[in-house]
Coordinates of C-alpha atoms and ligand atoms in Angstrom, one line a residue:
A869 CA -20.9 1.4 -14.6
L870 CA -19.2 -1.4 -12.8
D871 CA -20.2 -4.8 -14.4
P872 CA -20.2 -7.5 -11.7
S873 CA -19.3 -10.3 -14.1
S874 CA -16.3 -8.4 -15.3
L875 CA -14.4 -8.4 -12.0
V876 CA -11.1 -10.2 -12.0
T877 CA -8.6 -11.3 -9.4
F878 CA -6.3 -8.4 -8.4
G879 CA -2.9 -9.4 -9.6
S880 CA -0.7 -6.8 -7.8
A881 CA -1.3 -7.7 -4.2
A882 CA 2.0 -7.7 -2.3
A883 CA 0.6 -9.3 0.8
G884 CA -2.6 -10.1 2.7
H885 CA -5.6 -12.3 2.2
D886 CA -6.8 -13.8 -1.1
G887 CA -10.1 -12.5 -2.5
V888 CA -9.0 -9.0 -3.6
L889 CA -10.6 -8.1 -7.0
S890 CA -10.1 -5.5 -9.7
D891 CA -12.2 -4.1 -12.5
P892 CA -11.2 -4.6 -16.2
S893 CA -9.5 -1.2 -16.4
G894 CA -7.3 -2.0 -13.4
E895 CA -8.1 1.4 -11.8
L896 CA -9.9 -0.1 -8.9
V897 CA -9.3 -2.5 -6.0
I898 CA -12.4 -4.3 -4.6
K899 CA -11.5 -5.8 -1.2
P900 CA -13.5 -7.7 1.4
C901 CA -13.5 -5.5 4.5
T902 CA -14.6 -5.0 8.0
P903 CA -17.2 -2.4 9.1
A904 CA -14.4 -0.6 11.0
E905 CA -12.5 -0.1 7.7
I906 CA -15.6 1.4 6.0
A907 CA -16.2 3.7 8.9
F908 CA -12.6 4.8 8.9
Y909 CA -12.5 5.6 5.2
E910 CA -15.9 7.4 5.3
S911 CA -14.8 9.7 8.1
A912 CA -11.2 10.3 7.0
N913 CA -11.9 12.8 4.2
T914 CA -13.8 15.2 6.3
S915 CA -12.2 14.8 9.7
H916 CA -8.5 14.3 8.6
P917 CA -8.0 15.5 5.1
D918 CA -4.2 15.6 5.5
L919 CA -4.1 11.9 6.4
A920 CA -6.8 11.1 3.7
A921 CA -4.3 12.4 1.1
Y922 CA -2.1 9.4 2.0
M923 CA -4.9 6.9 1.8
P924 CA -6.2 5.3 -1.5
L925 CA -9.2 7.2 -2.9
Y926 CA -12.3 5.8 -1.4
M927 CA -15.0 5.1 -4.0
G928 CA -17.6 3.4 -1.9
T929 CA -18.8 -0.1 -1.0
L930 CA -20.2 -3.0 -2.8
Q931 CA -22.7 -5.5 -1.4
L932 CA -21.7 -8.9 -2.6
S933 CA -24.8 -11.0 -2.2
A934 CA -26.2 -14.3 -3.5
P935 CA -29.2 -14.1 -5.9
G936 CA -32.4 -14.0 -4.0
S937 CA -30.7 -12.6 -1.0
T938 CA -32.6 -9.9 0.9
T939 CA -29.5 -8.2 2.0
P940 CA -29.9 -4.5 1.3
T941 CA -27.6 -2.6 -1.1
I942 CA -25.1 -0.2 0.3
P943 CA -24.8 2.6 -2.2
P944 CA -21.3 4.0 -2.9
E945 CA -20.5 7.3 -1.2
K946 CA -18.7 8.6 -4.2
G947 CA -20.1 6.4 -7.0
A948 CA -19.5 9.0 -9.7
E949 CA -16.2 7.6 -10.7
V950 CA -17.3 4.0 -10.8
G951 CA -20.8 4.4 -12.1
T952 CA -24.0 3.7 -10.3
A953 CA -24.0 -0.1 -10.1
A954 CA -23.6 -0.9 -6.5
T955 CA -25.0 -4.3 -6.1
L956 CA -23.1 -7.4 -7.1
A957 CA -25.1 -10.6 -7.4
L958 CA -22.7 -13.4 -7.7
S959 CA -23.9 -17.0 -7.7
D960 CA -20.4 -18.3 -7.1
P961 CA -18.3 -16.2 -4.8
G962 CA -15.2 -17.9 -6.3
P963 CA -12.1 -16.7 -4.6
L964 CA -14.0 -14.5 -2.1
K965 CA -13.8 -16.9 0.8
G966 CA -12.8 -16.3 4.3
K967 CA -14.1 -14.4 7.3
K968 CA -14.4 -11.0 5.8
L969 CA -17.0 -12.1 3.3
D970 CA -19.4 -13.1 6.0
T971 CA -20.7 -9.6 6.0
G972 CA -20.7 -9.6 2.2
V973 CA -19.4 -6.1 2.0
S974 CA -16.4 -5.1 -0.1
I975 CA -14.7 -1.7 -0.2
V976 CA -14.0 -0.1 -3.5
L977 CA -10.7 1.8 -3.6
E978 CA -8.4 3.5 -6.1
N979 CA -5.7 1.0 -7.2
V980 CA -2.5 2.7 -6.0
A981 CA -0.4 0.7 -8.4
A982 CA -2.4 1.8 -11.5
G983 CA -0.6 4.3 -13.8
F984 CA 2.7 2.5 -13.4
R985 CA 4.1 0.4 -16.3
K986 CA 5.8 -2.1 -13.9
P987 CA 4.8 -1.2 -10.3
N988 CA 7.4 -2.5 -7.8
I989 CA 5.5 -2.8 -4.5
M990 CA 6.4 -3.2 -0.8
D991 CA 3.9 -3.7 2.0
I992 CA 5.4 -2.6 5.4
K993 CA 3.1 -3.8 8.3
L994 CA 3.2 -1.3 11.1
G995 CA 3.2 -1.8 14.8
A996 CA 4.8 -4.0 17.5
R997 CA 1.3 -4.6 18.8
L998 CA -0.8 -5.9 15.9
Y999 CA -4.3 -6.4 17.4
D1000 CA -7.1 -4.2 18.7
D1001 CA -8.8 -4.3 22.1
S1002 CA -11.5 -6.7 20.8
T1003 CA -9.0 -9.5 20.0
K1004 CA -9.1 -12.7 22.0
P1005 CA -6.2 -13.8 24.1
E1006 CA -5.2 -16.8 21.9
K1007 CA -4.9 -14.5 18.8
R1008 CA -3.0 -11.9 20.8
A1009 CA -0.5 -14.5 21.9
R1010 CA 0.0 -15.7 18.3
L1011 CA 0.5 -12.2 17.0
D1012 CA 2.8 -11.2 19.9
K1013 CA 4.9 -14.3 19.2
V1014 CA 5.4 -13.4 15.5
A1015 CA 6.2 -9.8 16.5
A1016 CA 8.8 -11.0 19.1
E1017 CA 10.5 -13.2 16.4
T1018 CA 10.6 -10.4 13.8
T1019 CA 11.4 -6.7 13.4
S1020 CA 7.8 -6.0 14.4
S1021 CA 8.9 -5.8 18.1
S1022 CA 12.4 -4.3 17.6
L1023 CA 11.5 -1.7 14.9
G1024 CA 7.8 -1.4 15.0
F1025 CA 7.4 -2.8 11.5
R1026 CA 8.0 -5.8 9.4
I1027 CA 8.0 -6.4 5.6
A1028 CA 4.7 -8.2 4.9
G1029 CA 5.5 -8.8 1.2
M1030 CA 7.1 -7.4 -1.9
R1031 CA 6.9 -7.7 -5.7
T1032 CA 9.7 -6.5 -8.1
W1033 CA 9.8 -6.8 -11.9
Q1034 CA 12.9 -8.7 -13.0
G1035 CA 13.0 -7.6 -16.7
E1036 CA 12.0 -9.2 -19.9
K1037 CA 14.5 -12.0 -20.0
S1038 CA 14.2 -13.3 -16.4
E1039 CA 13.7 -17.0 -16.1
T1040 CA 14.9 -17.8 -12.6
V1041 CA 15.3 -15.9 -9.4
G1042 CA 17.9 -16.6 -6.7
G1043 CA 17.0 -17.1 -3.1
D1044 CA 15.2 -19.6 -0.8
E1045 CA 11.6 -20.7 -0.5
T1046 CA 10.4 -17.3 0.5
V1047 CA 10.9 -16.0 -3.0
S1048 CA 9.6 -17.2 -6.4
L1049 CA 9.2 -16.0 -10.0
E1050 CA 5.6 -15.3 -11.0
A1051 CA 4.7 -17.3 -14.1
G1052 CA 4.2 -15.0 -17.1
S1053 CA 4.7 -11.6 -15.5
G1054 CA 8.4 -11.6 -14.8
Y1055 CA 7.8 -10.5 -11.2
K1056 CA 9.8 -11.8 -8.3
I1057 CA 7.4 -12.5 -5.4
F1058 CA 8.6 -12.1 -1.8
N1059 CA 6.1 -13.9 0.4
K1060 CA 5.1 -13.1 4.0
M1061 CA 7.9 -15.4 5.4
Y1062 CA 10.5 -13.4 3.5
G1063 CA 10.2 -10.4 5.7
R1064 CA 10.1 -12.5 8.9
K1065 CA 13.7 -13.6 8.4
F1066 CA 15.2 -10.2 9.0
S1067 CA 16.5 -8.6 12.2
A1068 CA 16.9 -4.9 13.0
E1069 CA 20.6 -5.3 12.0
N1070 CA 20.1 -6.6 8.5
V1071 CA 16.6 -5.5 7.4
M1072 CA 18.2 -2.8 5.2
D1073 CA 19.2 -5.7 2.9
A1074 CA 15.5 -6.2 2.1
F1075 CA 15.0 -2.5 1.3
R1076 CA 18.1 -2.6 -0.9
E1077 CA 16.7 -5.6 -2.7
Y1078 CA 13.4 -3.7 -3.2
V1079 CA 14.8 -0.5 -4.7
L1080 CA 17.7 -1.9 -6.7
V1081 CA 16.8 -4.4 -9.4
P1082 CA 19.8 -4.9 -11.7
S1083 CA 18.2 -7.6 -13.9
A1084 CA 15.5 -5.1 -14.9
G1085 CA 18.0 -2.3 -15.3
V1086 CA 16.9 -0.3 -12.2
S1087 CA 20.1 1.6 -11.5
K1088 CA 21.6 3.2 -8.5
P1089 CA 20.6 6.8 -9.6
Q1090 CA 17.0 5.6 -10.1
A1091 CA 16.9 3.8 -6.7
A1092 CA 18.4 6.9 -5.0
D1093 CA 15.8 9.1 -6.6
C1094 CA 12.9 6.8 -5.6
V1095 CA 14.2 6.5 -2.0
R1096 CA 14.4 10.3 -1.8
R1097 CA 10.8 10.6 -3.0
F1098 CA 9.7 8.0 -0.5
L1099 CA 11.5 9.8 2.3
K1100 CA 9.8 13.1 1.6
D1101 CA 6.4 11.5 1.9
L1102 CA 7.3 9.4 4.9
K1103 CA 8.5 12.5 6.8
D1104 CA 5.3 14.2 5.9
L1105 CA 3.3 11.2 7.2
R1106 CA 5.3 11.1 10.4
Q1107 CA 4.4 14.8 11.0
I1108 CA 0.7 14.1 10.3
F1109 CA 0.7 11.1 12.7
E1110 CA 2.3 13.2 15.4
N1111 CA -0.8 15.4 15.3
V1112 CA -3.6 12.8 14.8
E1113 CA -5.3 10.9 17.5
S1114 CA -6.0 7.5 16.1
R1115 CA -5.1 3.9 16.7
M1116 CA -4.2 1.6 13.8
Y1117 CA -3.3 -2.0 14.4
S1118 CA -1.8 -3.9 11.5
A1119 CA -2.1 -1.1 9.0
S1120 CA 0.6 -0.9 6.3
I1121 CA 2.7 1.5 4.4
L1122 CA 2.4 0.6 0.8
L1123 CA 5.4 1.7 -1.3
V1124 CA 5.2 1.7 -5.1
Y1125 CA 7.7 2.9 -7.7
E1126 CA 8.1 2.6 -11.4
G1127 CA 10.1 -0.6 -12.0
D1128 CA 10.5 -0.3 -15.8
P1129 CA 13.6 2.0 -16.3
E1130 CA 12.3 3.2 -19.7
A1131 CA 8.9 4.2 -18.2
Y1132 CA 10.8 5.8 -15.2
A1133 CA 12.9 7.9 -17.6
A1134 CA 9.8 9.0 -19.5
A1135 CA 7.9 9.8 -16.3
T1136 CA 10.8 12.0 -14.9
K1137 CA 10.9 13.8 -18.2
A1138 CA 7.2 14.3 -18.2
E1139 CA 7.4 15.6 -14.6
T1140 CA 10.1 18.2 -15.6
D1141 CA 8.0 19.4 -18.5
Y1142 CA 4.9 19.5 -16.4
L1143 CA 6.6 21.6 -13.6
A1144 CA 8.0 23.9 -16.2
Q1145 CA 4.6 24.4 -17.8
E1146 CA 3.0 25.0 -14.4
A1147 CA 5.6 27.6 -13.5
K1148 CA 5.1 29.4 -16.9
Q1149 CA 1.3 29.4 -16.7
G1150 CA 1.0 30.3 -13.0
D1151 CA -2.5 30.7 -11.8
D1152 CA -4.4 30.5 -15.1
K1153 CA -3.7 26.8 -15.4
E1154 CA -5.7 25.0 -18.0
E1155 CA -8.2 22.6 -16.6
D1156 CA -7.6 19.7 -19.1
E1157 CA -3.9 19.4 -18.3
E1158 CA -3.0 15.8 -17.4
A1159 CA -1.0 15.0 -14.4
P1160 CA 2.4 13.5 -15.3
P1161 CA 2.8 9.7 -15.0
K1162 CA 3.7 8.3 -11.5
I1163 CA 7.2 7.7 -10.3
A1164 CA 7.0 6.8 -6.6
V1165 CA 4.0 6.7 -4.3
V1166 CA 3.6 6.3 -0.5
K1167 CA 0.2 5.3 0.8
L1168 CA -1.2 4.0 4.0
I1169 CA -3.6 1.0 3.7
D1170 CA -5.5 -1.7 5.6
F1171 CA -7.7 0.0 8.2
A1172 CA -9.5 -3.2 9.3
H1173 CA -8.4 -2.4 12.9
A1174 CA -8.3 1.4 12.8
S1175 CA -10.3 4.0 14.7
W1176 CA -10.2 7.7 15.7
T1177 CA -9.4 8.1 19.4
P1178 CA -9.7 11.7 20.4
G1179 CA -8.1 12.6 23.6
N1180 CA -5.6 9.6 23.5
G1181 CA -2.7 11.4 21.9
P1182 CA -0.7 10.2 18.9
D1183 CA -0.3 6.5 18.0
E1184 CA 3.2 5.7 19.3
N1185 CA 2.8 2.0 18.2
L1186 CA 2.4 3.1 14.6
L1187 CA 4.9 6.0 14.9
Q1188 CA 7.7 3.7 15.9
G1189 CA 7.4 1.8 12.6
V1190 CA 7.2 5.0 10.6
R1191 CA 10.3 6.4 12.3
S1192 CA 12.3 3.2 11.9
T1193 CA 11.4 3.1 8.2
I1194 CA 12.6 6.7 7.8
K1195 CA 15.9 5.8 9.5
I1196 CA 16.5 2.9 7.3
M1197 CA 15.6 4.8 4.1
E1198 CA 18.0 7.6 5.2
K1199 CA 20.8 5.1 5.6
L1200 CA 20.0 3.7 2.2
A1201 CA 19.8 7.1 0.6
T1202 CA 23.3 7.8 1.9
E1203 CA 24.6 4.5 0.6
L1204 CA 23.1 5.1 -2.8
G1205 CA 24.5 8.6 -2.9
T1206 CA 21.7 11.0 -2.8
S1207 CA 22.3 14.6 -1.8
Ligands
ADP2005 P1 -5.4 -7.7 4.2 O1 -4.0 -7.6 4.7 O2 -6.4 -7.5 5.3 O3 -5.7 -8.9 3.4 P2 -4.9 -5.2 2.7 O4 -5.7 -4.0 2.7 O5 -3.6 -5.1 3.5 O6 -5.7 -6.4 3.2 O7 -4.6 -5.6 1.2 C1 -3.8 -6.7 0.8 C2 -2.8 -6.3 -0.3 O8 -3.5 -5.8 -1.4 C3 -1.8 -5.2 0.1 O9 -0.6 -5.8 0.5 C4 -1.6 -4.5 -1.2 O10 -0.5 -5.0 -1.9 C5 -2.9 -4.7 -2.0 N1 -3.8 -3.5 -1.9 C6 -4.7 -3.2 -0.9 N2 -5.3 -2.1 -1.2 C7 -4.7 -1.6 -2.3 C8 -4.9 -0.4 -3.1 N3 -5.9 0.5 -2.8 N4 -4.2 -0.2 -4.2 C9 -3.2 -1.1 -4.5 N5 -3.0 -2.3 -3.8 C10 -3.7 -2.5 -2.7
MN2006 MN1 -2.7 -6.0 5.2

């Protein structure tokens, strides 16, 4: 069961608000959320399973309430994985400040970065329009201004943040005030201002910086392989979105790849062995066979302003960002020398 007092600050967030938590195993992300996000996750599995496959696994919700509060508990939908404890009674909400906690409800998700030794993460915020219909004029104007000044308007996405592991011996990182070295972890942190500096003409530099990390030993062949894996999923996602009627404002593509070259080598070998084993065994596959370690993952996250909109056709605002990302990844793949 999930022990409330054991929750810790989630250390692998690449962007977004403070207040994201994790459990001791690191398998879960517990995030303050909006009712719209809960509704979206709860309906995705049944109404759009193809899209749900690209969303983090939804485990349920947690009611974060002060002791003595009469707020009812919301039981997790799929609590089996996390145990049955659904109520968190925290006397001190600690880092959980801000608007989203006002409802007191957090969402419990699979941590997409779990299973990697050194997850290198990029958050790509989708859309030129970044607000839903309920947003007030002042906020619309603010978000439109940032979009106009960044690749959000020209490409339909901007890089909201990144984290890349720099290797064991890293003590400094080059760059301006938009990057820093995280104390203790060896991660280079690219903050939200980093991605705002780029234009459509040079944003590929940021993608190159993300997939190629020489100080950690992430080589061109590894980068090329990871880009190829990202592309496969991104094209699949594009096709899914061409056939789904939804609107998502300020959702993100979350990219994760194995940033430790040794772990990457082990994972590709395990994958080869796994596929060979699968081919040999055919249908009578043994149940207890473990999936190979992760190499590169593409997920869609952040559905605070997402809804199903039957009859309205595909989400062109979101698709522009997905298509632009694919174009840049294809250029990068060519440059890195993939087939
Ligand atoms: P917001 O932007 O509203 O604060 P997000 O859902 O975008 O919330 O989450 C913020 C950050 O937390 C993301 O940039 C991502 O790095 C991380 N994150 C969110 N959900 C997950 C998840 N399921 N697995 C791994 N990381 C996540
Ligand atoms: Mn976000």
